[in-house]
Amino acid sequence: MKIVSAKLYKLKLKLKKPFVTGFGQIKHKETLIVELLDESGCKGYGEASSLHAPIYNHESVDICRLVIERYLLPIIIGKDLGSVEEVIDIFDIYEGNNIAKASVEFALWDIYSQLVDKSLVELWGGSKKSIEIGANSIGIQNSIRELLSLVKDEVSSGLDRVKLKIKPGYDIDILDSVRDKYPDISLMVDANSSYDLLKHRDILRKLDDYSLVMIEQPLGTNTIVGHSLLQKELKTPICLDESIKDIETTKDAIESEACKIVNIKPARVGGAIKTIQINNLLKKNGIESWCGGMLETSIGRAYNIILSSLDNFDYPADISTYDHYFVDIVEKEPFPLNGNKIEAPTNPGLGFSVDSGLLERMAVGKIIIES
Ligand code: OSB
Ligand code: MG
C-alpha cells in the first residue's frame, strides 16, 4: 500500500435540535472526513468525529485536523506501507490524540480491505452477521413533559434500552417520572463525567433505586479510583466511557473493579486495532462491552457497525438511525434498520461508496496534501 495524497474535509452539520449532555451543548456537529488515495487509484475514508470544542475529550475537530496534517499524514504519505498494524505502532510515538489516529487508521483499513478483496468483518474477526441497536440517546431536556414525550417515542420505536443523559440536578426527579410511567423498560443513564464522588455521593447512591441496566461514566474522566470506590457502593453496574482511553486505563479499571461494563467508542480508543485489543482484554476478564457513538456520519458509523460484530459486544450499540439527529445528510442511509438490527457489510471496505462530490460541496474547510 502506498498513499499518494490525502484530502481532509471539515463539515459542520446542522442538528434537528441541540444535543445537551453533562459536558455541554452540541448545536452543530462538526466532523472531519479523511480521504486517502492509494497509488492504484483506490480511495479510503475515515472520520475524526470529535466535537466543535474539547468538551468530550481534549480533541476538538480542529485539533484533530492539526494532528492529522502535521503529525500523522507525514508518516504515511509517499511511503511503502506494510500492514496497518505497523502504521499504528508508529503513530503511537505520539501521545493520545486517539480520534485523529483512528480516522487515518480507518481510511487505511478501507483501502487495505479493497486491495486484498476481503470484508472488514473478516479481517477484524467479527462473528455476528447483524448487530442489535439500542434506542437513540435522549439528551437533557428543558422540561419533564418534553422528556416523557421523547421517551414515549423511543419506547414505541421497539428498540431495546432507553438511554437518558443526566447531570447533577437533572437526575432523581426525571427518573421518578420516567419510572412512574415505564416501570419495566430497560433503562440506563449516561452522566458524561458530571458528578463528583464527595459532593454527590448521596444522589449517586439513590440511582440504585431505579433498576437501571447501567450508569455510564458518572465521575470524571481521570478517576478510575473514584469509580472503583463508587462501584463498591452500588448494585447497579457502572459502565465506563470517557475513562477508558487505552489498554492501560482498561487494565486499571479491571484491576480496581471500577466497572462491570465498558462502552468502547472505536474513535476514543484510537481505532480498530485498539478496539479489538481492549475488547479481548475485557472479555478475558468477564467484562461486557458495547459500541458507543460520537454522532458520526455514515462513514464513522460504518466502522462502528463492523466492529460491533465482534464477540463480547453484547449490549445494544449506541448507533442511532442517521436522520434522527441530523438535518444535513452526508449520504443516504446506507445501513437501514431491520427491526432492531443492522446488517454488518460483507463487501470489502466500509460497505458503501462515498460521494466525494457531495463532501466537496458540503465542506466548510478543505485541505489537500500530496506526496
Ligand atoms: O457519551 O455517548 C456519549 C455524543 C458525543 C459525545 C459523547 C456521547 C455522545 C452520544 C451520542 O451520546 C450517541 C450516538 O452517537 O448515537
Ligand atoms: Mg457516554
XYZ file of C-alpha atoms and ligand atoms in Angstrom:
388
model
C 0.000 0.000 0.000
C 1.332 3.432 -0.921
C -0.732 6.528 -0.147
C -0.063 9.300 -2.635
C -2.411 12.007 -1.422
C -4.955 12.921 1.233
C -7.885 15.303 1.497
C -9.423 16.480 4.748
C -12.987 17.793 4.603
C -14.269 19.698 7.612
C -18.070 19.517 7.883
C -20.429 21.468 10.097
C -23.688 19.552 10.164
C -26.967 21.006 11.322
C -28.737 19.063 14.051
C -32.519 18.909 14.287
C -32.156 20.279 17.805
C -29.245 20.866 20.196
C -27.913 17.695 21.844
C -27.419 18.556 25.516
C -25.259 16.416 27.805
C -23.464 16.673 31.138
C -20.442 18.166 29.348
C -22.346 20.849 27.423
C -24.390 21.546 24.335
C -23.804 20.454 20.756
C -25.625 22.814 18.383
C -23.750 21.960 15.197
C -21.992 18.661 14.783
C -18.569 19.341 13.371
C -16.600 16.465 11.956
C -13.600 15.826 9.732
C -13.626 13.309 6.889
C -10.248 11.885 5.861
C -9.905 10.694 2.259
C -6.741 8.805 1.293
C -5.755 7.893 -2.256
C -3.572 4.865 -2.902
C -1.183 4.631 -5.870
C -3.508 2.088 -7.518
C -6.339 4.651 -7.516
C -8.177 3.106 -4.575
C -9.750 5.578 -2.094
C -10.287 5.089 1.612
C -12.355 7.104 4.068
C -12.169 7.685 7.796
C -13.820 10.151 10.154
C -12.479 12.173 13.065
C -15.845 12.567 14.719
C -14.931 14.695 17.666
C -16.826 17.833 18.655
C -16.541 21.562 17.852
C -14.640 22.141 21.107
C -12.632 19.989 23.540
C -15.616 19.199 25.773
C -15.940 15.397 25.497
C -12.192 14.794 25.433
C -9.308 17.114 24.549
C -9.664 16.555 20.797
C -11.847 19.098 19.004
C -12.265 18.738 15.231
C -9.701 21.495 14.611
C -7.219 19.841 16.977
C -7.686 16.559 15.055
C -7.078 18.399 11.784
C -3.809 19.824 13.075
C -2.599 16.477 14.429
C -3.547 14.590 11.254
C -2.000 17.135 8.905
C 1.145 17.874 10.832
C 1.994 14.586 12.542
C 0.108 11.576 11.139
C -0.061 12.066 7.373
C 3.724 12.670 7.049
C 4.209 9.157 8.484
C 2.244 7.523 5.671
C 2.221 9.698 2.539
C 4.601 8.528 -0.190
C 5.909 5.622 1.942
C 5.683 1.908 1.189
C 3.433 0.670 3.969
C 3.405 -2.897 5.205
C 0.464 -3.639 7.461
C -1.942 -1.219 9.108
C -0.687 -2.611 12.444
C 2.820 -1.295 11.676
C 1.480 2.171 10.954
C -0.419 2.218 14.245
C 2.746 1.344 16.161
C 4.467 4.327 14.532
C 1.500 6.625 15.279
C 1.991 5.700 18.937
C 5.264 7.626 19.129
C 2.774 10.444 19.703
C 0.768 10.554 22.912
C -3.028 10.272 22.855
C -4.926 12.037 20.078
C -6.868 8.832 19.544
C -9.729 10.259 17.494
C -7.235 11.676 14.992
C -5.285 8.396 14.855
C -8.482 6.360 14.425
C -9.634 8.412 11.443
C -6.446 7.766 9.474
C -6.353 4.122 10.561
C -9.908 3.534 9.334
C -9.118 5.105 5.951
C -6.103 2.788 5.649
C -8.209 -0.254 6.533
C -10.765 0.795 3.920
C -8.070 0.766 1.229
C -6.351 -2.368 2.530
C -9.562 -4.393 2.591
C -10.357 -3.356 -1.002
C -6.828 -4.275 -2.137
C -6.993 -7.753 -0.578
C -10.680 -8.087 -1.521
C -11.806 -9.133 1.956
C -14.508 -7.631 4.138
C -13.529 -5.788 7.310
C -15.764 -8.139 9.288
C -13.498 -10.953 8.114
C -10.235 -9.018 8.613
C -11.213 -7.946 12.123
C -12.683 -11.312 13.111
C -16.321 -10.274 13.507
C -18.647 -13.121 14.405
C -22.121 -11.596 14.168
C -23.912 -11.023 10.868
C -26.191 -8.353 12.239
C -25.903 -6.174 15.283
C -28.505 -5.020 17.754
C -29.165 -1.303 18.108
C -30.315 0.459 21.277
C -32.846 3.289 21.224
C -31.476 6.774 20.496
C -29.796 8.637 23.358
C -32.121 11.242 24.837
C -30.272 14.455 25.683
C -31.048 16.729 28.626
C -34.454 18.401 28.087
C -35.942 21.670 29.330
C -38.930 20.017 30.965
C -40.080 16.621 32.205
C -43.017 16.869 29.795
C -40.666 17.097 26.790
C -38.547 14.283 28.156
C -41.552 11.988 28.656
C -42.716 12.618 25.121
C -39.269 11.619 23.771
C -39.178 8.529 25.979
C -42.587 7.592 24.567
C -41.205 7.873 21.004
C -38.224 5.688 21.846
C -40.309 3.075 23.654
C -42.698 2.882 20.704
C -39.769 2.524 18.262
C -39.464 -1.048 19.525
C -35.714 -0.695 20.125
C -34.477 -2.044 23.413
C -32.684 0.027 26.082
C -33.686 3.642 26.553
C -30.696 5.855 27.379
C -31.113 9.154 29.207
C -28.447 11.765 29.701
C -28.315 13.019 33.294
C -26.333 15.605 35.251
C -26.420 16.892 38.851
C -29.842 18.423 39.478
C -31.365 16.617 36.488
C -31.498 13.076 37.804
C -33.766 11.894 40.624
C -36.873 13.845 39.522
C -36.662 12.758 35.922
C -36.022 9.143 36.882
C -39.027 9.211 39.242
C -41.218 10.457 36.385
C -39.890 8.038 33.771
C -40.069 5.004 36.083
C -43.542 6.040 37.205
C -44.795 5.783 33.602
C -42.492 2.963 32.446
C -41.724 0.738 35.436
C -40.392 -2.136 33.318
C -38.439 -0.730 30.382
C -34.747 -1.409 30.069
C -33.379 1.962 31.158
C -29.864 3.347 31.525
C -28.350 6.749 32.236
C -25.208 8.487 30.982
C -23.767 11.240 33.191
C -20.839 12.104 30.902
C -18.420 12.646 33.815
C -20.585 15.273 35.514
C -20.682 14.036 39.147
C -18.180 14.395 41.957
C -17.925 11.458 44.375
C -17.535 13.572 47.507
C -20.110 16.182 46.568
C -22.794 13.891 45.108
C -22.392 10.604 46.987
C -25.983 10.543 48.296
C -27.536 11.165 44.896
C -25.257 8.628 43.242
C -26.335 6.035 45.830
C -30.005 6.843 45.150
C -29.525 5.934 41.484
C -29.523 2.333 42.727
C -33.285 2.566 43.330
C -34.321 2.717 39.652
C -33.344 -0.755 38.377
C -31.030 0.790 35.803
C -29.234 -1.539 33.402
C -26.135 0.585 33.951
C -24.885 4.034 34.947
C -22.488 5.314 32.328
C -19.470 7.438 33.307
C -20.802 9.062 36.494
C -17.459 10.584 37.594
C -14.605 12.480 35.951
C -12.629 11.079 33.038
C -9.417 10.748 35.038
C -10.745 8.985 38.107
C -10.638 5.211 37.790
C -10.133 5.092 41.585
C -13.291 7.132 42.205
C -15.315 4.759 40.025
C -13.840 1.792 41.841
C -14.938 3.238 45.202
C -18.379 4.065 43.842
C -18.896 0.649 42.209
C -18.359 -0.965 45.624
C -21.244 1.117 46.998
C -23.672 0.415 44.139
C -25.547 -2.668 42.962
C -26.102 -1.069 39.550
C -23.263 -1.779 37.120
C -21.056 1.183 36.286
C -20.203 1.425 32.603
C -17.088 3.424 31.768
C -16.912 5.548 28.613
C -14.604 8.614 28.795
C -12.228 6.963 31.322
C -11.314 4.066 29.027
C -8.787 5.672 26.729
C -6.360 2.838 26.053
C -5.092 -0.557 27.228
C -3.513 0.955 30.367
C -6.698 2.597 31.614
C -8.603 -0.601 30.756
C -6.177 -2.631 32.899
C -6.543 -0.138 35.758
C -10.328 -0.383 35.554
C -10.212 -4.190 35.552
C -7.690 -4.464 38.401
C -9.530 -1.977 40.597
C -13.007 -3.331 39.691
C -14.090 0.139 38.656
C -16.833 -1.027 36.280
C -18.789 -4.055 35.099
C -19.378 -2.840 31.550
C -17.413 -0.706 29.082
C -18.714 1.485 26.279
C -15.995 1.157 23.644
C -16.016 4.025 21.204
C -13.609 2.965 18.471
C -12.658 6.621 17.897
C -11.962 7.335 21.561
C -9.615 4.362 21.971
C -7.722 5.063 18.728
C -9.207 2.803 16.057
C -9.921 -0.808 15.149
C -6.764 -2.495 16.414
C -7.064 -0.869 19.851
C -10.789 -1.667 19.958
C -10.035 -5.336 19.287
C -7.241 -5.451 21.905
C -9.337 -3.730 24.579
C -12.385 -5.846 23.801
C -10.334 -9.051 24.064
C -8.885 -7.955 27.395
C -12.362 -7.149 28.734
C -13.742 -10.458 27.515
C -10.932 -12.381 29.227
C -11.836 -10.623 32.460
C -15.591 -11.141 32.220
C -16.472 -7.532 31.467
C -19.059 -6.939 28.776
C -18.792 -4.208 26.206
C -20.908 -2.348 23.720
C -20.121 0.025 20.930
C -20.751 3.709 21.580
C -21.168 6.513 19.073
C -19.959 10.095 18.690
C -22.736 11.369 16.419
C -20.728 10.187 13.433
C -21.805 10.458 9.813
C -22.382 7.174 7.989
C -18.628 6.978 7.338
C -17.688 6.725 11.011
C -20.771 4.677 11.790
C -19.790 2.080 9.200
C -16.703 1.149 11.221
C -18.668 1.168 14.479
C -21.198 -1.202 12.960
C -18.496 -3.532 11.648
C -16.651 -3.559 14.996
C -19.919 -4.252 16.814
C -19.935 -7.609 15.033
C -17.096 -8.766 17.323
C -17.729 -11.175 20.159
C -18.374 -9.633 23.594
C -20.127 -6.549 22.157
C -23.168 -7.915 23.879
C -25.244 -4.860 24.723
C -27.147 -2.995 22.006
C -24.917 -0.466 20.223
C -25.326 3.305 20.524
C -25.730 3.699 16.802
C -28.789 5.745 16.070
C -30.537 5.927 12.741
C -28.757 8.639 10.826
C -31.631 11.023 10.242
C -32.598 11.016 13.910
C -30.195 13.800 14.894
C -29.186 15.400 11.594
C -30.752 17.833 9.151
C -27.754 17.677 6.793
C -27.284 14.224 5.362
C -23.843 13.259 4.085
C -25.071 10.042 2.494
C -28.464 8.486 2.176
C -28.933 5.868 4.879
C -26.529 3.104 3.795
C -27.251 0.864 6.775
C -31.024 0.604 7.200
C -32.541 -0.801 10.346
C -34.138 -4.196 10.011
C -36.308 -4.496 13.128
C -33.822 -3.676 15.873
C -30.813 -4.830 13.862
C -28.381 -3.534 11.261
C -26.558 -5.892 8.905
C -22.764 -5.574 9.013
C -21.484 -5.005 5.442
C -19.999 -8.090 3.820
C -18.313 -6.377 0.884
C -14.743 -5.013 1.149
C -14.199 -1.538 2.589
C -16.631 0.487 4.610
C -19.638 -1.001 2.859
C -20.906 1.777 0.590
C -19.449 4.185 -1.918
C -18.799 7.653 -0.594
C -19.915 10.596 -2.754
C -16.771 12.760 -2.754
C -18.549 15.441 -4.841
C -21.062 15.855 -2.046
C -18.251 16.108 0.524
C -16.653 18.835 -1.638
C -19.906 20.767 -1.728
C -20.680 20.412 1.972
C -17.187 21.123 3.306
C -16.683 24.342 5.258
C -12.931 23.795 5.039
C -10.720 21.552 2.928
C -7.031 20.653 2.958
C -5.235 18.693 0.224
C -1.894 17.029 0.964
C 0.194 15.372 -1.746
C 3.483 13.486 -1.702
O -21.297 9.987 25.796
O -22.177 8.733 24.364
C -21.701 9.829 24.668
C -22.121 12.032 21.575
C -20.988 12.786 21.635
C -20.122 12.629 22.689
C -20.404 11.712 23.699
C -21.536 10.917 23.629
C -22.420 11.110 22.556
C -23.667 10.360 22.423
C -24.188 10.117 21.040
O -24.319 10.026 23.377
C -24.616 8.736 20.782
C -24.690 8.427 19.293
O -23.715 8.686 18.544
O -25.717 7.901 18.873
Mg -21.222 8.148 27.119
